[in-house]
PDB file of C-alpha atoms in Angstrom:
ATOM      1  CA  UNK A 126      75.452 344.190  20.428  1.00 54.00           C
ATOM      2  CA  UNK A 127      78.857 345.846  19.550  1.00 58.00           C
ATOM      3  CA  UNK A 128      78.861 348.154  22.515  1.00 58.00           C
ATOM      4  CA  UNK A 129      78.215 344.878  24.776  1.00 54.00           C
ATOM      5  CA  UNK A 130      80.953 343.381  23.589  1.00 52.00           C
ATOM      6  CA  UNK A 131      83.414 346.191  23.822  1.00 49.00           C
ATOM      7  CA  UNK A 132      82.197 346.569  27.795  1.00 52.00           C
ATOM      8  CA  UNK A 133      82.553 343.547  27.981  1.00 57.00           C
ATOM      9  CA  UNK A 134      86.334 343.523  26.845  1.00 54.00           C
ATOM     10  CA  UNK A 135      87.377 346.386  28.772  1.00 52.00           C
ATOM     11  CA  UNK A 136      86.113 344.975  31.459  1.00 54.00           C
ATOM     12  CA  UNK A 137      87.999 341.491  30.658  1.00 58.00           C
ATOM     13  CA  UNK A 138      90.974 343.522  30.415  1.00 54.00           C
ATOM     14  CA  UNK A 139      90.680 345.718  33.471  1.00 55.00           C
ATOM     15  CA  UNK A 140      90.993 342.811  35.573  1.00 53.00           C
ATOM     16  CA  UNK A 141      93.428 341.396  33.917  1.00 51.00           C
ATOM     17  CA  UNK A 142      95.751 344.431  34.140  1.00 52.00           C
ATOM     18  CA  UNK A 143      95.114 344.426  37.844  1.00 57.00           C
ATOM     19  CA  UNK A 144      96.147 341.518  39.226  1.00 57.00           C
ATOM     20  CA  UNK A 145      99.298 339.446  37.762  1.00 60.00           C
ATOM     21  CA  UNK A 146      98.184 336.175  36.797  1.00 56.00           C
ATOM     22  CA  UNK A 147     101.065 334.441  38.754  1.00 60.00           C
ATOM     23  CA  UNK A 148     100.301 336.373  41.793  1.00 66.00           C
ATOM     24  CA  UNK A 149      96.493 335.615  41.871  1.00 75.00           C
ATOM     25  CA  UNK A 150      96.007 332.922  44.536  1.00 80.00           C
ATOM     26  CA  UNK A 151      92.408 331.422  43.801  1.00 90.00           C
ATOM     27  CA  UNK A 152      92.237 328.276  46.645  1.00 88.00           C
ATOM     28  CA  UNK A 153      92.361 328.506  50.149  1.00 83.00           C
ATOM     29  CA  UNK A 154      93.587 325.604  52.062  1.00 84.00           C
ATOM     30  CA  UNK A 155      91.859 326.015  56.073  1.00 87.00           C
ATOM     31  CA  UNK A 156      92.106 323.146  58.446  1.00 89.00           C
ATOM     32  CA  UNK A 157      88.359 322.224  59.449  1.00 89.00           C
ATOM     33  CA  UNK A 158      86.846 319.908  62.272  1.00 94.00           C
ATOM     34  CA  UNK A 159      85.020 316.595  61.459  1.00 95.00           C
ATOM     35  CA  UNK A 160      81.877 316.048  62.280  1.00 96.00           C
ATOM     36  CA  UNK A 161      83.405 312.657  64.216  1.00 97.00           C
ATOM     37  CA  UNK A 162      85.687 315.541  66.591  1.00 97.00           C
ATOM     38  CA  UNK A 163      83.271 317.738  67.075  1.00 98.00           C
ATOM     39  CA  UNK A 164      80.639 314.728  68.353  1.00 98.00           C
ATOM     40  CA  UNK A 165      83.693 313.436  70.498  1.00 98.00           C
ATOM     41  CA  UNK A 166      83.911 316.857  71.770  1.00 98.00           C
ATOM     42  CA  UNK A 167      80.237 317.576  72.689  1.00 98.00           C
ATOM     43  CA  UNK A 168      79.546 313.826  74.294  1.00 98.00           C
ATOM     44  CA  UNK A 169      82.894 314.539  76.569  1.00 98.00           C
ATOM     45  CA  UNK A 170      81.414 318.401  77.577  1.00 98.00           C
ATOM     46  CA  UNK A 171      77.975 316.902  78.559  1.00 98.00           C
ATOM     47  CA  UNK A 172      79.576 313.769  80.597  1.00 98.00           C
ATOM     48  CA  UNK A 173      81.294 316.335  82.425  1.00 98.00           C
ATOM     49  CA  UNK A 174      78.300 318.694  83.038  1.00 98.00           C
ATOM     50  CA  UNK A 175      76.134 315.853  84.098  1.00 98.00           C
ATOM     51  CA  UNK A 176      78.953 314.707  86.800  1.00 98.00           C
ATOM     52  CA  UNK A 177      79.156 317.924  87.843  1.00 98.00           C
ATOM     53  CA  UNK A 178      74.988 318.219  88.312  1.00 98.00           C
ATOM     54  CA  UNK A 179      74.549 320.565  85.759  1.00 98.00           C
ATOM     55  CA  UNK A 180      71.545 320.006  82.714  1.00 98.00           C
ATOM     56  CA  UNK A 181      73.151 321.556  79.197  1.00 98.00           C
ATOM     57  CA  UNK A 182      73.380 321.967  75.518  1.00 98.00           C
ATOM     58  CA  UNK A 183      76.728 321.979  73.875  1.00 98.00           C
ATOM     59  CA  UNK A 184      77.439 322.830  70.611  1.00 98.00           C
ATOM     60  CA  UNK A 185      80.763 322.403  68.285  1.00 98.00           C
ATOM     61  CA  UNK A 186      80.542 324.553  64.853  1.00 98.00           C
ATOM     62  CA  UNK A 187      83.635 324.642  62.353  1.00 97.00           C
ATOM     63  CA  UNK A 188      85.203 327.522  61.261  1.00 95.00           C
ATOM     64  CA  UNK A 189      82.700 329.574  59.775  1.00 96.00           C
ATOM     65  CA  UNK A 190      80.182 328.906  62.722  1.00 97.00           C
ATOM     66  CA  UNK A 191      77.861 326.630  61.518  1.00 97.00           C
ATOM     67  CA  UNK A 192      76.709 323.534  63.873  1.00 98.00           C
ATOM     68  CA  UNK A 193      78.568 320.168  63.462  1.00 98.00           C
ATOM     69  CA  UNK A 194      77.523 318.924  66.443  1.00 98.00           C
ATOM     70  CA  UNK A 195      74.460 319.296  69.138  1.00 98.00           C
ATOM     71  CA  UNK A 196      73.535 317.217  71.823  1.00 98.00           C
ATOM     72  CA  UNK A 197      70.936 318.569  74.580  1.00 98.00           C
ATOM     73  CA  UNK A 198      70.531 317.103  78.341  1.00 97.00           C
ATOM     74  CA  UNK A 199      66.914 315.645  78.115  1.00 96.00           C
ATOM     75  CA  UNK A 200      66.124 318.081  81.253  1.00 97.00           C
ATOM     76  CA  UNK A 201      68.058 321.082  79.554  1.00 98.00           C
ATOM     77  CA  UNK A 202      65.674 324.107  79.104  1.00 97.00           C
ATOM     78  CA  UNK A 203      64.801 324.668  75.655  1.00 96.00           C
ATOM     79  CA  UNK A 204      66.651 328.327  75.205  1.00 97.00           C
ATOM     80  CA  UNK A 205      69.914 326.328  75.963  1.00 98.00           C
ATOM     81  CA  UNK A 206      70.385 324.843  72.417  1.00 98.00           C
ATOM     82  CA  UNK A 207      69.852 328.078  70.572  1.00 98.00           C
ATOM     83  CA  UNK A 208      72.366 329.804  73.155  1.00 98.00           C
ATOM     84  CA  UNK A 209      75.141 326.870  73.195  1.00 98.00           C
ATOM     85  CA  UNK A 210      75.128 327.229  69.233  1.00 98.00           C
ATOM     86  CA  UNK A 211      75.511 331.269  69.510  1.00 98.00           C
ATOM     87  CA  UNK A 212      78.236 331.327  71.980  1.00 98.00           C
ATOM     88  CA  UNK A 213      80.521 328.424  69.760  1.00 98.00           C
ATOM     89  CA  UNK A 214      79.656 330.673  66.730  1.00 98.00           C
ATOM     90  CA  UNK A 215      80.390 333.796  68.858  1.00 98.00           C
ATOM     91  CA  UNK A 216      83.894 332.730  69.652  1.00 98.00           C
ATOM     92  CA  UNK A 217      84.784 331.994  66.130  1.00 98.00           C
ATOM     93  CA  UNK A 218      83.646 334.906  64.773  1.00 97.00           C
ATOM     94  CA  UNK A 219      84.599 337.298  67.376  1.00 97.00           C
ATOM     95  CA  UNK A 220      88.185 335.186  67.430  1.00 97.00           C
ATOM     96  CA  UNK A 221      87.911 334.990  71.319  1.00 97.00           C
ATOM     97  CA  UNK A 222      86.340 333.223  74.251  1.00 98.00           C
ATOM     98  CA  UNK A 223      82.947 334.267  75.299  1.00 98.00           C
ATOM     99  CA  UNK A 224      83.689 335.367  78.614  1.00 97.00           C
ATOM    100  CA  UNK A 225      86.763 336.910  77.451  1.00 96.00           C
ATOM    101  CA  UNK A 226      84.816 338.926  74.769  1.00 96.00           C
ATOM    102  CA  UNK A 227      81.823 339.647  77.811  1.00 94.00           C
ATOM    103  CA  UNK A 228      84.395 341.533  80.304  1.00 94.00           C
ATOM    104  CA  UNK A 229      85.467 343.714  77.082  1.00 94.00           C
ATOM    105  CA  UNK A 230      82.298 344.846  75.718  1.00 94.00           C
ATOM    106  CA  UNK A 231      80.760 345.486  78.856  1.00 93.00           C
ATOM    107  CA  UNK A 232      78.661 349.050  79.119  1.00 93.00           C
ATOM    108  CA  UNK A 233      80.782 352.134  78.747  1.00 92.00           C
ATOM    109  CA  UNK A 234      83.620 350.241  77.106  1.00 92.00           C
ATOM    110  CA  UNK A 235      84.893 351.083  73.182  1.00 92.00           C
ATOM    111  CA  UNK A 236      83.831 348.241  72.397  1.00 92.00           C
ATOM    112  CA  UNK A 237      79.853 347.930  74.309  1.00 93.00           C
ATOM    113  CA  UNK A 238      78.457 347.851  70.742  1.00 94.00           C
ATOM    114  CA  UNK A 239      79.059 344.405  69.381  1.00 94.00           C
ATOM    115  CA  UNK A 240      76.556 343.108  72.236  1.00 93.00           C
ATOM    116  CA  UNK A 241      73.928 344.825  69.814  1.00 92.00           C
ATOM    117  CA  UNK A 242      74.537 342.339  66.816  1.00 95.00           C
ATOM    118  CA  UNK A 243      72.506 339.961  65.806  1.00 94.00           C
ATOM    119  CA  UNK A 244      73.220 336.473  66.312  1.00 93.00           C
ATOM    120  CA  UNK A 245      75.983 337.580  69.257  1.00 96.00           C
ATOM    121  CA  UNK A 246      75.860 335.985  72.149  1.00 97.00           C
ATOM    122  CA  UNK A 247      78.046 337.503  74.816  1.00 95.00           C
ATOM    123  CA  UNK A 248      78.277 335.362  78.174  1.00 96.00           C
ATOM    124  CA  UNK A 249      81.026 332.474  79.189  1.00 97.00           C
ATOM    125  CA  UNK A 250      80.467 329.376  77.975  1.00 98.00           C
ATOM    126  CA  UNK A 251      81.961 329.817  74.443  1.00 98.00           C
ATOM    127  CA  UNK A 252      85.457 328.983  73.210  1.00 98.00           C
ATOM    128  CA  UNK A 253      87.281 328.360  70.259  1.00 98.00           C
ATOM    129  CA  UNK A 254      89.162 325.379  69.397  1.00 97.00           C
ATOM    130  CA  UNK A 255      92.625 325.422  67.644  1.00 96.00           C
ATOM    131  CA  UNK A 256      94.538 322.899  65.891  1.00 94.00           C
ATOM    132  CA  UNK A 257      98.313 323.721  64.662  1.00 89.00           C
ATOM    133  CA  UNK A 258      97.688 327.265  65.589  1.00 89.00           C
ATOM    134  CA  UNK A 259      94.722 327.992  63.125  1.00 94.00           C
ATOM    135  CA  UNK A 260      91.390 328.414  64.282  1.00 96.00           C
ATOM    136  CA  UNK A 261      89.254 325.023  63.538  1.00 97.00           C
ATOM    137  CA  UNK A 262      85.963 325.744  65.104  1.00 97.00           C
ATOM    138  CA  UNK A 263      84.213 326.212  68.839  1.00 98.00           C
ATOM    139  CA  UNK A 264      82.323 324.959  71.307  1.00 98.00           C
ATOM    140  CA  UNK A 265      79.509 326.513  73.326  1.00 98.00           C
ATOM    141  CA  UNK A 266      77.695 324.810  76.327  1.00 98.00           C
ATOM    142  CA  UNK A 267      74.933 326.618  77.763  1.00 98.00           C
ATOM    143  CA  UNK A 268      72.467 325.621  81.085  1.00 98.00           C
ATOM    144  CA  UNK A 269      75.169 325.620  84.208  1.00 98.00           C
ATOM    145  CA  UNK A 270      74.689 327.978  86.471  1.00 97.00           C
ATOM    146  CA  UNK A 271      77.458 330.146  85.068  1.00 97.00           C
ATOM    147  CA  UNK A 272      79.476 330.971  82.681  1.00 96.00           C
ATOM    148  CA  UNK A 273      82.738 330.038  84.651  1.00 97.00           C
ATOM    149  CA  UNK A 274      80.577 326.715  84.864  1.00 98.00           C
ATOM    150  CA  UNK A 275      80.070 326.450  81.410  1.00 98.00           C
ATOM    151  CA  UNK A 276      83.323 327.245  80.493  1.00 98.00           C
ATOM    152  CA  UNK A 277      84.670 324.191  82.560  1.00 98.00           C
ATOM    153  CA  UNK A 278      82.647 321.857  80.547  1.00 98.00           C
ATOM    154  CA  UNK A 279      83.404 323.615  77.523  1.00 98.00           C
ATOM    155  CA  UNK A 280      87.020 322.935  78.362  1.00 98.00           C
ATOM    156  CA  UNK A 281      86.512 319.306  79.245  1.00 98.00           C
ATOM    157  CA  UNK A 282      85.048 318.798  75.425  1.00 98.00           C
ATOM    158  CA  UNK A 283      88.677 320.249  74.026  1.00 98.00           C
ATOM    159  CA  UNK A 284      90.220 318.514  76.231  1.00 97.00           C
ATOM    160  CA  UNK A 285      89.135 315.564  74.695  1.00 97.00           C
ATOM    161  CA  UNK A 286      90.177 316.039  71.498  1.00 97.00           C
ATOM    162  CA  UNK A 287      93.142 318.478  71.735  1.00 95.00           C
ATOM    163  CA  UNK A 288      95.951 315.707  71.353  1.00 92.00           C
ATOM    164  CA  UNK A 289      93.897 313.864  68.057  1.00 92.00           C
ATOM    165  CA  UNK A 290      93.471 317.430  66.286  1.00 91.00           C
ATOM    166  CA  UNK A 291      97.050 318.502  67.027  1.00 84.00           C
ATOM    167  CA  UNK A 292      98.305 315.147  65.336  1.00 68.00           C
ATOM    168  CA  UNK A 293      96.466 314.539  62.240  1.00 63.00           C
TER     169      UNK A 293
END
């Protein structure tokens, strides 16, 4: 019982001694979507697929890229929920747009290994979304016929909430 509590004080006192009590910053204060923006987002990116002829998915995650958001054409192929989710989560974790991120990791490139993660999902289609220059969340869509395609949609669903985010 005494040794425990000796280990127990050094270790109390080792991290006291290592970081200055005025200097320790314990909360972080990020800038996240809601789950109302990131709907608003994913019903404008499907209007515009389906004008343009095109049966998606599109997903909006926040910040840490988890789903706020999914809503899936009725004629959308089933893979294209799964993928719309991975490319939004793939741009905020990779801190860059999906096609972007797919002409720099292509084969033979420093880089080639990140397609090999799990979870990664390296084709257009995913982008990020920024409000007041931090990083707020993405958006993947996921069942045009391309990623330059999907990208356009994508677009379309920032679009629509670009000026709200950038003002609250």
């Amino acid at each position: 019982m005494k040794r425990k509590m000796l280990m127990i004080a050094a270790l109390g006192a080792g991290i006291a001694c290592t970081i200055p009590a005025a200097a320790q910053k314990l909360l972080a204060n990020t800038p996240s979507l809601t789950t109302t923006a990131a709907q608003s987002a994913v019903q404008a990116a499907l209007a515009r697929c389906q004008k343009d002829g095109y049966t998606v998915s599109v997903a909006v995650v926040d910040r840490a890229g988890q789903p706020l958001a999914l809503l899936r054409d009725n004629l959308a192929g089933a893979h294209t929920s799964r993928t719309a989710i991975g490319k939004a989560a793939t741009a905020v974790s990779f801190r860059t747009d999906t096609t972007e991120l797919a002409a720099s990791t292509q084969a033979g490139k420093p880089s080639s290994g990140i397609r090999a993660l799990p979870d990664v999902v390296i084709v257009g289609g995913g982008m990020m979304i920024r409000a007041k220059g931090s990083l707020v969340g993405g958006i993947g869509v996921s069942g045009a016929p391309n990623g330059e395609a999907d990208d356009g949609c994508a677009k379309a669903g920032i679009a629509a909430i670009a000026d709200a985010i950038e003002l609250e």
